[in-house]
Amino acid sequence: MAMAMASGVCHSLIAGEKGLLSSRNCTSFGGSPSVVRVLGTKGRLSLVAVNIPKATSPTAVEEGSSRIDSVPTPKVIIDLDSDPDSTIVEITFGDRLGALLDTMRSLKNLGLNVVKANVYLDSSGKHNKFSITKASTGRKVDDPELLEAIRLTIINNLLEYHPESSSMLAMGAAFGIEPPKEQIDVDIATHVNIYDDGPTRSLLVVDTADRPGLLVDLVKIITDINVTVQSGEFDTEGLLAKAKFHVSYRDEAIRKPLQLVLANSLRYYLKRPTTEEASF
């Protein structure tokens, strides 16, 4: 299913019959009142969450695990490729995550249905995997603004129930109890690569420093030069974000000249975010 977004158009975040939010309305992240704004600055979009209270809930450490062990790297994956009928959300935080019933409840509050949920273990830890669809349509979620709201909701819940993750996540500086001890240099962290992926599409891979609204900004930058985002995967891994998008231009793979324009545009805007703190 295509994740296409008209160039220069900003849609208010909506979910089901309950309006998730408009550009200045309040919503609920993990049951806590917050404000989310879609900011247009110099033709770009940023989804910024503010007024989310600091996490105060006790850490939900699994029975038998040690609280003094090194904190694992939190990972949140949003996958639009694996399942044609639903959006896959996967959360990993070592062996510290439980059933995450509160996360499932928060997703339902966004107007989503959790059609399948399972937990599995491997060498990287315990994985909580959800298959979600929009309650209003029964279809997979492909709106970048709603996908970003899902990501922020999951990260906010992770910070609430696992406050020790605050120093490991870029969002911990805004929403957690302890900001990250290290700061990522966005100039060094940002990498953009484009590969051929058949005659009708290309694979765009972007690594950069994470921040609120990043997924929305990426799609906006791409579509502003008339490139279509067909599907993809967006991973939040600690302080970094990693995106893989299948993209095309007029139903064809992107040719070298346009690849250069796309890569340069992404590098320019990612290294120089234009969201103004004074605007909120």
Short mmCIF file of C-alpha atoms in Angstrom, two decimals:
data_model
loop_
_atom_site.label_atom_id
_atom_site.label_comp_id
_atom_site.label_asym_id
_atom_site.label_seq_id
_atom_site.Cartn_x
_atom_site.Cartn_y
_atom_site.Cartn_z
CA MET A 1 0.00 0.00 0.00
CA ALA A 2 1.38 3.33 -0.96
CA MET A 3 2.29 5.88 1.67
CA ALA A 4 1.83 8.89 -0.59
CA MET A 5 1.49 12.46 0.62
CA ALA A 6 0.66 15.45 -1.56
CA SER A 7 3.49 17.96 -1.81
CA GLY A 8 3.11 20.93 0.49
CA VAL A 9 -0.10 19.62 2.11
CA CYS A 10 -0.37 19.28 5.88
CA HIS A 11 -3.20 17.06 7.14
CA SER A 12 -4.32 17.32 10.76
CA LEU A 13 -3.76 14.18 12.74
CA ILE A 14 -7.02 12.30 13.01
CA ALA A 15 -7.88 8.85 14.25
CA GLY A 16 -11.30 7.26 13.89
CA GLU A 17 -14.28 9.17 15.19
CA LYS A 18 -12.26 10.88 17.93
CA GLY A 19 -10.20 13.64 16.36
CA LEU A 20 -6.72 12.74 17.56
CA LEU A 21 -5.72 16.34 17.28
CA SER A 22 -5.67 19.35 15.09
CA SER A 23 -2.75 21.69 14.77
CA ARG A 24 -3.45 23.24 18.18
CA ASN A 25 -5.78 20.81 19.96
CA CYS A 26 -5.03 18.64 22.96
CA THR A 27 -4.86 14.88 22.85
CA SER A 28 -3.77 12.12 25.19
CA PHE A 29 -0.42 10.40 25.03
CA GLY A 30 -0.43 7.33 27.23
CA GLY A 31 -3.39 8.75 29.14
CA SER A 32 -1.59 12.01 29.98
CA PRO A 33 -2.69 15.33 28.56
CA SER A 34 -0.29 16.80 26.06
CA VAL A 35 -0.19 19.16 23.14
CA VAL A 36 0.99 18.22 19.69
CA ARG A 37 1.41 20.73 16.90
CA VAL A 38 2.15 20.30 13.26
CA LEU A 39 4.38 23.28 12.54
CA GLY A 40 4.97 24.65 9.07
CA THR A 41 8.32 26.43 8.88
CA LYS A 42 9.76 27.49 5.57
CA GLY A 43 7.59 25.02 3.72
CA ARG A 44 8.41 22.07 5.99
CA LEU A 45 6.45 20.13 8.54
CA SER A 46 7.45 19.16 12.04
CA LEU A 47 5.36 17.25 14.55
CA VAL A 48 6.34 18.51 17.99
CA ALA A 49 5.00 17.12 21.25
CA VAL A 50 5.18 19.38 24.28
CA ASN A 51 3.87 19.43 27.84
CA ILE A 52 4.29 15.68 28.26
CA PRO A 53 4.90 15.18 31.98
CA LYS A 54 8.08 13.60 33.25
CA ALA A 55 7.85 9.87 33.78
CA THR A 56 7.29 8.92 37.39
CA SER A 57 6.10 5.30 37.30
CA PRO A 58 8.41 2.66 38.78
CA THR A 59 10.53 0.62 36.42
CA ALA A 60 8.81 -2.58 35.38
CA VAL A 61 11.82 -4.85 35.67
CA GLU A 62 11.14 -8.48 34.89
CA GLU A 63 11.29 -10.87 37.83
CA GLY A 64 14.78 -12.23 38.33
CA SER A 65 16.52 -9.54 36.30
CA SER A 66 19.00 -7.16 37.89
CA ARG A 67 18.37 -3.41 38.12
CA ILE A 68 22.09 -2.70 38.15
CA ASP A 69 22.80 -4.28 34.76
CA SER A 70 23.73 -1.98 31.92
CA VAL A 71 20.68 -0.42 30.29
CA PRO A 72 19.94 -1.96 26.88
CA THR A 73 19.31 0.18 23.81
CA PRO A 74 15.57 0.76 23.25
CA LYS A 75 14.30 0.04 19.74
CA VAL A 76 10.97 0.88 18.12
CA ILE A 77 10.34 -0.36 14.57
CA ILE A 78 7.43 0.72 12.39
CA ASP A 79 7.21 -1.60 9.38
CA LEU A 80 4.94 -1.04 6.39
CA ASP A 81 6.54 -3.70 4.20
CA SER A 82 6.10 -7.04 5.95
CA ASP A 83 2.30 -7.28 5.94
CA PRO A 84 0.05 -6.02 3.11
CA ASP A 85 -2.96 -5.67 5.42
CA SER A 86 -1.56 -4.16 8.63
CA THR A 87 1.24 -1.99 9.97
CA ILE A 88 3.75 -3.86 12.12
CA VAL A 89 5.07 -2.17 15.27
CA GLU A 90 7.90 -3.87 17.16
CA ILE A 91 9.37 -2.78 20.51
CA THR A 92 12.57 -4.17 22.05
CA PHE A 93 14.25 -3.17 25.31
CA GLY A 94 16.45 -6.08 26.32
CA ASP A 95 14.54 -8.41 28.64
CA ARG A 96 12.75 -5.60 30.50
CA LEU A 97 9.52 -5.29 28.54
CA GLY A 98 6.39 -7.01 29.77
CA ALA A 99 3.05 -7.48 28.04
CA LEU A 100 2.75 -3.73 27.34
CA LEU A 101 -1.00 -3.72 27.83
CA ASP A 102 -0.86 0.02 28.44
CA THR A 103 0.81 0.52 25.06
CA MET A 104 -1.96 -1.47 23.39
CA ARG A 105 -4.53 0.69 25.18
CA SER A 106 -2.74 3.85 24.06
CA LEU A 107 -2.75 2.66 20.46
CA LYS A 108 -6.49 2.06 20.68
CA ASN A 109 -6.88 5.60 21.98
CA LEU A 110 -5.33 6.78 18.70
CA GLY A 111 -8.20 5.16 16.79
CA LEU A 112 -6.30 1.96 16.01
CA ASN A 113 -7.06 -1.72 16.29
CA VAL A 114 -4.42 -4.17 17.51
CA VAL A 115 -5.35 -7.17 15.37
CA LYS A 116 -2.44 -9.35 16.50
CA ALA A 117 0.16 -9.22 19.26
CA ASN A 118 2.94 -11.61 20.16
CA VAL A 119 6.14 -11.76 22.17
CA TYR A 120 9.29 -13.67 21.25
CA LEU A 121 12.83 -13.93 22.54
CA ASP A 122 16.12 -13.99 20.69
CA SER A 123 19.72 -13.00 21.38
CA SER A 124 18.84 -9.29 21.21
CA GLY A 125 16.14 -9.53 23.88
CA LYS A 126 12.37 -9.69 24.21
CA HIS A 127 10.41 -8.42 21.22
CA ASN A 128 6.84 -7.18 21.52
CA LYS A 129 5.22 -7.17 18.10
CA PHE A 130 1.86 -5.66 17.20
CA SER A 131 -0.13 -5.72 13.96
CA ILE A 132 -2.31 -2.62 13.82
CA THR A 133 -4.97 -1.17 11.52
CA LYS A 134 -7.07 1.98 11.52
CA ALA A 135 -10.33 1.37 13.38
CA SER A 136 -12.27 3.57 10.94
CA THR A 137 -11.24 1.63 7.82
CA GLY A 138 -9.74 -1.68 8.94
CA ARG A 139 -6.73 -0.91 6.76
CA LYS A 140 -3.06 -0.51 7.55
CA VAL A 141 -1.75 2.84 8.76
CA ASP A 142 0.22 4.69 6.08
CA ASP A 143 -0.32 8.36 6.99
CA PRO A 144 3.10 9.67 8.08
CA GLU A 145 1.62 12.04 10.67
CA LEU A 146 -0.33 9.26 12.36
CA LEU A 147 2.70 6.98 12.17
CA GLU A 148 4.75 9.64 13.97
CA ALA A 149 2.01 9.95 16.61
CA ILE A 150 2.19 6.18 17.11
CA ARG A 151 5.96 6.38 17.51
CA LEU A 152 5.80 9.21 20.06
CA THR A 153 3.06 7.42 21.99
CA ILE A 154 5.10 4.23 22.24
CA ILE A 155 8.25 6.11 23.27
CA ASN A 156 6.32 8.09 25.90
CA ASN A 157 4.96 4.84 27.37
CA LEU A 158 8.44 3.34 27.31
CA LEU A 159 9.77 6.33 29.24
CA GLU A 160 6.92 6.10 31.73
CA TYR A 161 7.27 2.41 32.57
CA HIS A 162 11.01 2.20 32.04
CA PRO A 163 12.41 5.57 33.17
CA GLU A 164 15.93 4.13 32.99
CA SER A 165 15.52 4.27 29.19
CA SER A 166 15.41 8.07 29.33
CA SER A 167 19.18 8.51 29.03
CA MET A 168 19.27 6.07 26.12
CA LEU A 169 16.65 7.79 23.94
CA ALA A 170 16.89 11.07 22.07
CA MET A 171 13.32 11.79 23.27
CA GLY A 172 14.54 11.50 26.86
CA ALA A 173 15.76 15.09 26.66
CA ALA A 174 12.19 16.31 26.15
CA PHE A 175 9.94 13.71 27.77
CA GLY A 176 12.06 11.70 30.20
CA ILE A 177 13.53 12.16 33.65
CA GLU A 178 17.16 12.15 32.51
CA PRO A 179 18.50 13.46 29.19
CA PRO A 180 21.01 11.39 27.20
CA LYS A 181 24.55 11.64 28.54
CA GLU A 182 25.96 11.92 25.04
CA GLN A 183 24.82 14.13 22.20
CA ILE A 184 24.81 12.94 18.61
CA ASP A 185 26.48 15.22 16.07
CA VAL A 186 23.83 15.35 13.35
CA ASP A 187 26.45 16.18 10.69
CA ILE A 188 28.35 13.01 11.48
CA ALA A 189 25.31 10.81 12.11
CA THR A 190 23.45 11.68 8.91
CA HIS A 191 23.94 9.28 6.00
CA VAL A 192 21.77 9.12 2.87
CA ASN A 193 22.07 6.31 0.31
CA ILE A 194 19.89 5.38 -2.66
CA TYR A 195 19.99 1.96 -4.32
CA ASP A 196 18.32 0.44 -7.38
CA ASP A 197 15.46 -1.85 -6.38
CA GLY A 198 14.01 -3.01 -9.67
CA PRO A 199 12.62 -1.10 -12.67
CA THR A 200 9.75 0.59 -10.82
CA ARG A 201 11.29 1.74 -7.54
CA SER A 202 14.45 2.62 -5.64
CA LEU A 203 15.45 2.01 -2.02
CA LEU A 204 16.21 5.14 0.01
CA VAL A 205 18.15 4.55 3.25
CA VAL A 206 18.51 7.40 5.75
CA ASP A 207 20.40 7.31 9.06
CA THR A 208 20.32 10.43 11.25
CA ALA A 209 19.95 11.76 14.79
CA ASP A 210 16.46 11.17 16.14
CA ARG A 211 14.06 13.96 17.11
CA PRO A 212 10.28 14.49 17.37
CA GLY A 213 8.62 14.91 13.98
CA LEU A 214 11.43 13.29 12.03
CA LEU A 215 9.28 10.79 10.14
CA VAL A 216 6.90 13.53 9.00
CA ASP A 217 9.79 15.73 7.93
CA LEU A 218 11.42 12.96 5.91
CA VAL A 219 8.25 12.25 3.92
CA LYS A 220 7.63 15.97 3.41
CA ILE A 221 11.15 16.57 2.07
CA ILE A 222 10.87 13.58 -0.28
CA THR A 223 7.44 14.46 -1.67
CA ASP A 224 8.33 18.12 -2.09
CA ILE A 225 10.50 17.11 -5.05
CA ASN A 226 7.68 14.96 -6.49
CA VAL A 227 9.12 11.62 -5.36
CA THR A 228 6.52 9.11 -4.15
CA VAL A 229 7.01 7.10 -0.98
CA GLN A 230 5.46 3.70 -1.65
CA SER A 231 6.24 1.91 1.61
CA GLY A 232 9.03 1.52 4.08
CA GLU A 233 10.32 0.96 7.59
CA PHE A 234 11.23 3.49 10.28
CA ASP A 235 13.43 2.39 13.18
CA THR A 236 14.10 4.31 16.38
CA GLU A 237 17.27 2.88 17.91
CA GLY A 238 18.41 4.78 20.97
CA LEU A 239 19.62 8.20 19.85
CA LEU A 240 19.46 7.34 16.16
CA ALA A 241 16.70 6.93 13.59
CA LYS A 242 17.01 4.66 10.57
CA ALA A 243 14.56 4.86 7.69
CA LYS A 244 14.19 2.64 4.64
CA PHE A 245 11.73 3.90 2.04
CA HIS A 246 10.76 2.39 -1.29
CA VAL A 247 10.46 5.41 -3.56
CA SER A 248 9.67 6.10 -7.20
CA TYR A 249 9.32 8.94 -9.69
CA ARG A 250 6.37 8.64 -12.07
CA ASP A 251 6.15 4.91 -11.33
CA GLU A 252 9.78 4.35 -12.26
CA ALA A 253 13.02 3.93 -10.37
CA ILE A 254 14.77 7.20 -9.55
CA ARG A 255 17.51 8.07 -12.02
CA LYS A 256 20.94 9.32 -11.00
CA PRO A 257 20.34 13.10 -11.44
CA LEU A 258 17.21 13.00 -9.27
CA GLN A 259 18.95 10.70 -6.77
CA LEU A 260 21.56 13.41 -6.29
CA VAL A 261 18.88 16.09 -5.78
CA LEU A 262 17.01 13.92 -3.28
CA ALA A 263 20.13 13.00 -1.30
CA ASN A 264 21.37 16.60 -1.16
CA SER A 265 17.93 17.88 -0.08
CA LEU A 266 17.73 15.37 2.76
CA ARG A 267 21.26 16.07 3.95
CA TYR A 268 20.67 19.82 3.91
CA TYR A 269 17.41 19.79 5.88
CA LEU A 270 18.38 17.02 8.30
CA LYS A 271 21.60 18.78 9.27
CA ARG A 272 19.82 22.10 9.62
CA PRO A 273 16.36 21.48 11.16
CA THR A 274 14.23 24.63 10.96
CA THR A 275 11.74 24.02 13.78
CA GLU A 276 11.77 27.16 15.86
CA GLU A 277 11.50 26.77 19.63
CA ALA A 278 9.90 30.21 19.85
CA SER A 279 7.00 29.04 17.71
CA PHE A 280 5.62 27.10 20.64
#
